[in-house]
């Protein structure tokens, strides 16, 4: 028999899980539908953290930040293409989202920085582990504690409506059978299209052949489903290239390594950019090098503070040596050039001034504690900033900006929050802030259905 719910949440990444928990807690009967066999989507791969300004954890650490500065720096990073209403809602509600996670046993009290911010506001697990797995396992605990139903291996292909009201979703299951699941409201939290080569090429032919850091399920299906209902889209050409991707495995090397003190070195042994400039700028500068790749270089102090390094080492992505001379040899870099570069950079740290590239953040300590480490990287497709149009209530809007009743969207499937370039740490913030909002607004909707 076909089942019936108040709200169907499509997608089990951070946005979908947060939305489902919130809706459940507000009294809605909800189900999460996930097409893959695992929960967590691309959120599982999130590394750096969750940005928020004016949080209790910043205050505990004596970090003085402001929502307005967070707004301004995100807008500058997004080249003023960000939707002002969405961005305002985002910065205003970030501290509450941090608190909501904390209340639910997901404590992001460690704070670091990523490219494009002047103040430490990237919240992560205190232990320094990557944020994605930590977040998803914490959210899954909350899903299980509440007995919220999750259907895996179930692909939503269509939202069914009658007289402009949502009545269900159509799904296909592994055996190829098609079912309708009855519901009064739908929250689309299906993520982006960074793993859909055809869609990437359609919007950005210049990105043909780039590796992607995304999980296989990042196909943009939510955009297609919503477009069939008349939804508008925005910024579809704005596709983020992440500067530091290991190319043989497509494995992303977190920006928090640079935030923790790593630098970038070209094959000629020189720095060539402010390593913590925004992702688009760092990527462009790597692509402009004659070799089109670079090395992330760091020392034991960075490893001590960042658990992700252990992961990179266990995946054999890291070259490790006891001296800089050996490192230069292993990388076939001129020894004098490399040691000069490091000495010069260490002086910038002492003087708190980067004379060459104006780096101001993540200059935590000189690079001088053995062993030394390097990872060869180049840019890869990472995030699709564009997506469907919503308002700050997460209601999906059609091409005339009218609300499509009963249909909500949150997370990477949505466009507008990040403008032309997403700041690292803003995706996790986006999915939690707008996931919670979608759970609330969908529940409000069904209460007056
Ligand atoms: P976000 O970061 O916005 O939460 P994620 O990529 O983490 O997005 O999660 C989105 C999830 O939605 C993924 O697990 C993906 O497999 C799932 N998904 C995508 N399209 C569909 C679909 N049509 N039906 C069911 N699940 C889907």
CSV table of N, CA and C in Angstrom, one decimal, residues 320-427:
chain,number,residue,atom,x,y,z
A,320,UNK,N,56.8,12.9,2.7
A,320,UNK,CA,57.3,13.2,4.0
A,320,UNK,C,58.8,13.1,4.1
A,321,UNK,N,59.5,14.1,4.6
A,321,UNK,CA,61.0,14.0,4.7
A,321,UNK,C,61.4,14.7,6.0
A,322,UNK,N,62.6,14.4,6.4
A,322,UNK,CA,63.1,15.0,7.7
A,322,UNK,C,63.7,16.3,7.5
A,323,UNK,N,64.1,16.7,6.3
A,323,UNK,CA,64.7,18.0,6.1
A,323,UNK,C,64.1,18.6,4.8
A,324,UNK,N,64.3,19.9,4.8
A,324,UNK,CA,63.8,20.7,3.6
A,324,UNK,C,64.6,20.3,2.4
A,325,UNK,N,65.9,20.0,2.6
A,325,UNK,CA,66.8,19.6,1.5
A,325,UNK,C,66.3,18.3,0.8
A,326,UNK,N,65.9,17.4,1.7
A,326,UNK,CA,65.4,16.1,1.1
A,326,UNK,C,64.1,16.3,0.4
A,327,UNK,N,63.3,17.2,1.0
A,327,UNK,CA,62.0,17.5,0.4
A,327,UNK,C,62.2,18.1,-1.0
A,328,UNK,N,63.1,19.0,-1.1
A,328,UNK,CA,63.4,19.6,-2.4
A,328,UNK,C,63.9,18.6,-3.4
A,329,UNK,N,64.7,17.6,-2.9
A,329,UNK,CA,65.2,16.6,-3.8
A,329,UNK,C,64.0,15.7,-4.3
A,330,UNK,N,63.2,15.3,-3.4
A,330,UNK,CA,62.1,14.4,-3.7
A,330,UNK,C,61.1,15.1,-4.7
A,331,UNK,N,61.0,16.4,-4.6
A,331,UNK,CA,60.0,17.1,-5.5
A,331,UNK,C,60.7,17.6,-6.8
A,332,UNK,N,62.0,17.4,-6.9
A,332,UNK,CA,62.9,17.9,-8.0
A,332,UNK,C,62.8,19.4,-8.1
A,333,UNK,N,62.8,20.0,-6.9
A,333,UNK,CA,62.8,21.5,-6.8
A,333,UNK,C,64.3,21.9,-6.5
A,334,UNK,N,64.7,23.1,-7.0
A,334,UNK,CA,66.0,23.6,-6.7
A,334,UNK,C,66.1,23.8,-5.2
A,335,UNK,N,67.1,23.3,-4.5
A,335,UNK,CA,67.3,23.3,-3.1
A,335,UNK,C,67.4,24.8,-2.5
A,336,UNK,N,68.2,25.5,-3.2
A,336,UNK,CA,68.4,26.9,-2.7
A,336,UNK,C,67.2,27.7,-2.8
A,337,UNK,N,66.5,27.6,-4.0
A,337,UNK,CA,65.3,28.4,-4.1
A,337,UNK,C,64.3,28.0,-3.0
A,338,UNK,N,64.1,26.7,-2.8
A,338,UNK,CA,63.1,26.3,-1.8
A,338,UNK,C,63.5,26.8,-0.4
A,339,UNK,N,64.7,26.6,0.0
A,339,UNK,CA,65.1,27.1,1.3
A,339,UNK,C,65.0,28.6,1.5
A,340,UNK,N,65.3,29.3,0.4
A,340,UNK,CA,65.2,30.8,0.4
A,340,UNK,C,63.7,31.1,0.6
A,341,UNK,N,62.8,30.4,-0.1
A,341,UNK,CA,61.4,30.7,0.0
A,341,UNK,C,60.9,30.5,1.4
A,342,UNK,N,61.3,29.4,2.0
A,342,UNK,CA,60.8,29.1,3.4
A,342,UNK,C,61.4,30.1,4.4
A,343,UNK,N,62.7,30.5,4.2
A,343,UNK,CA,63.3,31.5,5.1
A,343,UNK,C,62.5,32.8,5.0
A,344,UNK,N,62.3,33.2,3.8
A,344,UNK,CA,61.6,34.5,3.5
A,344,UNK,C,60.2,34.5,4.2
A,345,UNK,N,59.5,33.4,3.9
A,345,UNK,CA,58.2,33.2,4.5
A,345,UNK,C,58.2,33.3,6.0
A,346,UNK,N,59.2,32.5,6.6
A,346,UNK,CA,59.3,32.5,8.1
A,346,UNK,C,59.5,33.9,8.6
A,347,UNK,N,60.3,34.7,7.9
A,347,UNK,CA,60.5,36.1,8.3
A,347,UNK,C,59.2,36.9,8.3
A,348,UNK,N,58.4,36.6,7.2
A,348,UNK,CA,57.1,37.3,7.1
A,348,UNK,C,56.3,37.0,8.4
A,349,UNK,N,56.4,35.8,8.8
A,349,UNK,CA,55.6,35.4,10.0
A,349,UNK,C,56.1,36.1,11.2
A,350,UNK,N,57.4,36.2,11.4
A,350,UNK,CA,57.9,36.9,12.5
A,350,UNK,C,57.5,38.4,12.5
A,351,UNK,N,57.5,39.0,11.3
A,351,UNK,CA,57.2,40.4,11.2
A,351,UNK,C,55.7,40.6,11.0
A,352,UNK,N,55.0,39.5,11.0
A,352,UNK,CA,53.5,39.6,10.8
A,352,UNK,C,53.1,40.4,9.5
A,353,UNK,N,53.9,40.3,8.5
A,353,UNK,CA,53.7,41.0,7.3
A,353,UNK,C,54.2,40.2,6.1
A,354,UNK,N,53.3,39.8,5.2
A,354,UNK,CA,53.7,39.1,3.9
A,354,UNK,C,53.9,40.1,2.8
A,355,UNK,N,55.2,40.4,2.7
A,355,UNK,CA,55.6,41.5,1.7
A,355,UNK,C,55.3,41.0,0.3
A,356,UNK,N,55.3,39.7,0.0
A,356,UNK,CA,55.1,39.3,-1.4
A,356,UNK,C,53.7,39.2,-1.8
A,357,UNK,N,52.8,38.6,-1.0
A,357,UNK,CA,51.4,38.4,-1.5
A,357,UNK,C,50.3,38.9,-0.5
A,358,UNK,N,50.8,39.5,0.5
A,358,UNK,CA,49.8,40.2,1.4
A,358,UNK,C,48.9,39.2,2.2
A,359,UNK,N,49.4,38.0,2.4
A,359,UNK,CA,48.6,37.0,3.2
A,359,UNK,C,48.5,37.6,4.7
A,360,UNK,N,47.3,37.5,5.2
A,360,UNK,CA,47.2,38.0,6.6
A,360,UNK,C,46.6,36.9,7.6
A,361,UNK,N,46.1,35.8,7.0
A,361,UNK,CA,45.5,34.8,7.9
A,361,UNK,C,46.2,33.5,7.8
A,362,UNK,N,46.0,32.6,8.8
A,362,UNK,CA,46.6,31.3,8.8
A,362,UNK,C,48.2,31.4,8.9
A,363,UNK,N,48.7,32.5,9.4
A,363,UNK,CA,50.1,32.6,9.6
A,363,UNK,C,50.5,32.3,11.0
A,364,UNK,N,50.2,31.1,11.4
A,364,UNK,CA,50.3,30.7,12.8
A,364,UNK,C,51.6,30.4,13.3
A,365,UNK,N,52.5,29.8,12.5
A,365,UNK,CA,53.9,29.6,13.0
A,365,UNK,C,54.8,29.4,11.8
A,366,UNK,N,56.1,29.7,12.0
A,366,UNK,CA,57.0,29.5,10.9
A,366,UNK,C,57.1,28.0,10.6
A,367,UNK,N,57.5,27.7,9.3
A,367,UNK,CA,57.6,26.3,8.9
A,367,UNK,C,59.0,25.9,9.2
A,368,UNK,N,59.2,25.3,10.4
A,368,UNK,CA,60.5,24.9,10.9
A,368,UNK,C,60.6,23.7,11.7
A,369,UNK,N,59.5,23.0,11.9
A,369,UNK,CA,59.5,21.8,12.7
A,369,UNK,C,59.4,20.5,11.9
A,370,UNK,N,60.5,19.7,11.9
A,370,UNK,CA,60.5,18.5,11.1
A,370,UNK,C,59.5,17.5,11.7
A,371,UNK,N,59.1,16.5,10.9
A,371,UNK,CA,59.3,16.3,9.5
A,371,UNK,C,58.5,17.4,8.7
A,372,UNK,N,58.9,17.5,7.4
A,372,UNK,CA,58.2,18.4,6.4
A,372,UNK,C,57.4,17.5,5.5
A,373,UNK,N,56.3,18.1,5.0
A,373,UNK,CA,55.3,17.4,4.2
A,373,UNK,C,55.0,18.2,2.9
A,374,UNK,N,54.7,17.4,1.9
A,374,UNK,CA,54.2,18.1,0.6
A,374,UNK,C,53.1,17.2,0.0
A,375,UNK,N,52.1,17.8,-0.6
A,375,UNK,CA,51.1,17.1,-1.4
A,375,UNK,C,51.0,17.8,-2.7
A,376,UNK,N,51.0,17.1,-3.8
A,376,UNK,CA,50.9,17.6,-5.1
A,376,UNK,C,49.4,17.8,-5.4
A,377,UNK,N,49.0,19.0,-5.8
A,377,UNK,CA,47.6,19.3,-6.1
A,377,UNK,C,47.4,20.1,-7.3
A,378,UNK,N,46.2,20.2,-7.8
A,378,UNK,CA,45.7,21.1,-8.9
A,378,UNK,C,44.2,21.3,-8.6
A,379,UNK,N,43.7,22.3,-9.3
A,379,UNK,CA,42.2,22.6,-9.1
A,379,UNK,C,41.3,21.5,-9.6
A,380,UNK,N,40.1,21.4,-9.0
A,380,UNK,CA,39.1,20.4,-9.4
A,380,UNK,C,37.7,21.0,-9.2
A,381,UNK,N,36.7,20.5,-9.8
A,381,UNK,CA,35.3,20.9,-9.7
A,381,UNK,C,34.9,20.6,-8.3
A,382,UNK,N,34.3,21.5,-7.6
A,382,UNK,CA,34.0,21.3,-6.2
A,382,UNK,C,32.6,21.6,-5.7
A,383,UNK,N,32.0,22.7,-6.3
A,383,UNK,CA,30.7,23.1,-5.7
A,383,UNK,C,30.0,23.9,-6.8
A,384,UNK,N,28.6,23.7,-6.9
A,384,UNK,CA,27.9,24.4,-7.9
A,384,UNK,C,27.1,25.5,-7.1
A,385,UNK,N,27.5,26.7,-7.3
A,385,UNK,CA,26.8,27.8,-6.6
A,385,UNK,C,25.4,28.1,-7.1
A,386,UNK,N,25.2,27.8,-8.3
A,386,UNK,CA,23.9,28.0,-8.9
A,386,UNK,C,22.9,27.0,-8.5
A,387,UNK,N,21.6,27.3,-8.8
A,387,UNK,CA,20.5,26.3,-8.5
A,387,UNK,C,19.2,26.9,-8.5
A,388,UNK,N,18.2,26.3,-7.9
A,388,UNK,CA,16.9,26.8,-8.0
A,388,UNK,C,16.7,28.1,-7.1
A,389,UNK,N,15.7,28.9,-7.5
A,389,UNK,CA,15.5,30.1,-6.7
A,389,UNK,C,14.5,29.8,-5.6
A,390,UNK,N,14.9,30.4,-4.4
A,390,UNK,CA,14.0,30.3,-3.2
A,390,UNK,C,14.0,31.7,-2.6
A,391,UNK,N,13.0,31.9,-1.7
A,391,UNK,CA,13.0,33.1,-0.8
A,391,UNK,C,13.6,32.7,0.5
A,392,UNK,N,13.7,33.7,1.4
A,392,UNK,CA,14.4,33.4,2.7
A,392,UNK,C,13.5,32.4,3.6
A,393,UNK,N,12.3,32.2,3.2
A,393,UNK,CA,11.5,31.1,3.8
A,393,UNK,C,11.7,29.8,3.2
A,394,UNK,N,12.7,29.7,2.3
A,394,UNK,CA,13.0,28.4,1.6
A,394,UNK,C,11.9,27.9,0.6
A,395,UNK,N,10.9,28.8,0.4
A,395,UNK,CA,9.9,28.4,-0.6
A,395,UNK,C,10.5,28.5,-2.0
A,396,UNK,N,10.2,27.5,-2.8
A,396,UNK,CA,10.8,27.5,-4.2
A,396,UNK,C,10.0,28.5,-5.0
A,397,UNK,N,10.7,29.3,-5.8
A,397,UNK,CA,10.0,30.4,-6.6
A,397,UNK,C,10.1,30.0,-8.1
A,398,UNK,N,9.0,30.3,-8.8
A,398,UNK,CA,9.0,30.1,-10.2
A,398,UNK,C,9.7,31.2,-11.0
A,399,UNK,N,9.7,31.1,-12.3
A,399,UNK,CA,10.5,32.1,-13.0
A,399,UNK,C,10.0,33.5,-12.9
A,400,UNK,N,8.7,33.7,-12.5
A,400,UNK,CA,8.2,35.1,-12.2
A,400,UNK,C,8.4,35.4,-10.7
A,401,UNK,N,9.1,34.6,-10.0
A,401,UNK,CA,9.3,34.8,-8.5
A,401,UNK,C,8.1,34.6,-7.7
A,402,UNK,N,7.1,33.9,-8.2
A,402,UNK,CA,6.0,33.5,-7.4
A,402,UNK,C,6.2,32.2,-6.7
A,403,UNK,N,5.7,32.1,-5.5
A,403,UNK,CA,5.9,30.9,-4.7
A,403,UNK,C,5.2,29.7,-5.3
A,404,UNK,N,5.9,28.6,-5.3
A,404,UNK,CA,5.3,27.3,-5.7
A,404,UNK,C,4.9,26.6,-4.4
A,405,UNK,N,3.5,26.6,-4.2
A,405,UNK,CA,3.0,26.1,-2.9
A,405,UNK,C,3.4,24.7,-2.5
A,406,UNK,N,3.9,24.6,-1.2
A,406,UNK,CA,4.1,23.3,-0.7
A,406,UNK,C,5.5,22.7,-1.1
A,407,UNK,N,6.3,23.5,-1.8
A,407,UNK,CA,7.6,23.0,-2.2
A,407,UNK,C,8.7,23.9,-1.7
A,408,UNK,N,9.6,23.3,-0.9
A,408,UNK,CA,10.7,24.0,-0.3
A,408,UNK,C,12.0,23.4,-0.7
A,409,UNK,N,13.1,24.2,-0.7
A,409,UNK,CA,14.4,23.7,-1.0
A,409,UNK,C,15.5,24.3,-0.2
A,410,UNK,N,16.5,23.5,0.1
A,410,UNK,CA,17.6,24.0,0.9
A,410,UNK,C,18.9,23.3,0.6
A,411,UNK,N,20.0,23.9,0.7
A,411,UNK,CA,21.3,23.3,0.5
A,411,UNK,C,21.9,23.7,-0.9
A,412,UNK,N,22.7,22.8,-1.4
A,412,UNK,CA,23.5,23.1,-2.6
A,412,UNK,C,22.6,23.1,-3.8
A,413,UNK,N,21.4,22.5,-3.7
A,413,UNK,CA,20.4,22.5,-4.9
A,413,UNK,C,19.9,24.0,-5.1
A,414,UNK,N,20.1,24.8,-4.1
A,414,UNK,CA,19.6,26.2,-4.2
A,414,UNK,C,20.7,27.1,-4.8
A,415,UNK,N,20.3,28.2,-5.5
A,415,UNK,CA,21.3,29.2,-6.0
A,415,UNK,C,21.1,30.5,-5.3
A,416,UNK,N,22.1,31.3,-5.2
A,416,UNK,CA,21.9,32.7,-4.8
A,416,UNK,C,22.6,33.0,-3.5
A,417,UNK,N,22.8,32.0,-2.6
A,417,UNK,CA,23.4,32.3,-1.3
A,417,UNK,C,24.9,32.8,-1.5
A,418,UNK,N,25.6,32.1,-2.4
A,418,UNK,CA,27.0,32.2,-2.5
A,418,UNK,C,27.5,33.1,-3.6
A,419,UNK,N,26.6,33.5,-4.5
A,419,UNK,CA,26.9,34.4,-5.6
A,419,UNK,C,27.9,33.7,-6.5
A,420,UNK,N,28.9,34.4,-6.9
A,420,UNK,CA,29.9,33.9,-7.9
A,420,UNK,C,31.0,33.1,-7.4
A,421,UNK,N,31.1,33.0,-6.0
A,421,UNK,CA,32.2,32.3,-5.4
A,421,UNK,C,31.9,32.0,-4.0
A,422,UNK,N,31.9,30.7,-3.6
A,422,UNK,CA,31.5,30.4,-2.2
A,422,UNK,C,32.8,30.4,-1.4
A,423,UNK,N,32.6,31.0,-0.2
A,423,UNK,CA,33.7,31.0,0.8
A,423,UNK,C,33.7,29.6,1.5
A,424,UNK,N,34.9,29.1,1.7
A,424,UNK,CA,35.1,27.8,2.4
A,424,UNK,C,34.5,27.9,3.8
A,425,UNK,N,33.7,26.9,4.1
A,425,UNK,CA,33.0,26.9,5.4
A,425,UNK,C,31.6,27.5,5.3
A,426,UNK,N,31.2,28.0,4.2
A,426,UNK,CA,29.8,28.5,4.0
A,426,UNK,C,28.8,27.5,3.5
A,427,UNK,N,29.3,26.4,3.0
A,427,UNK,CA,28.4,25.3,2.5
A,427,UNK,C,27.7,24.6,3.7
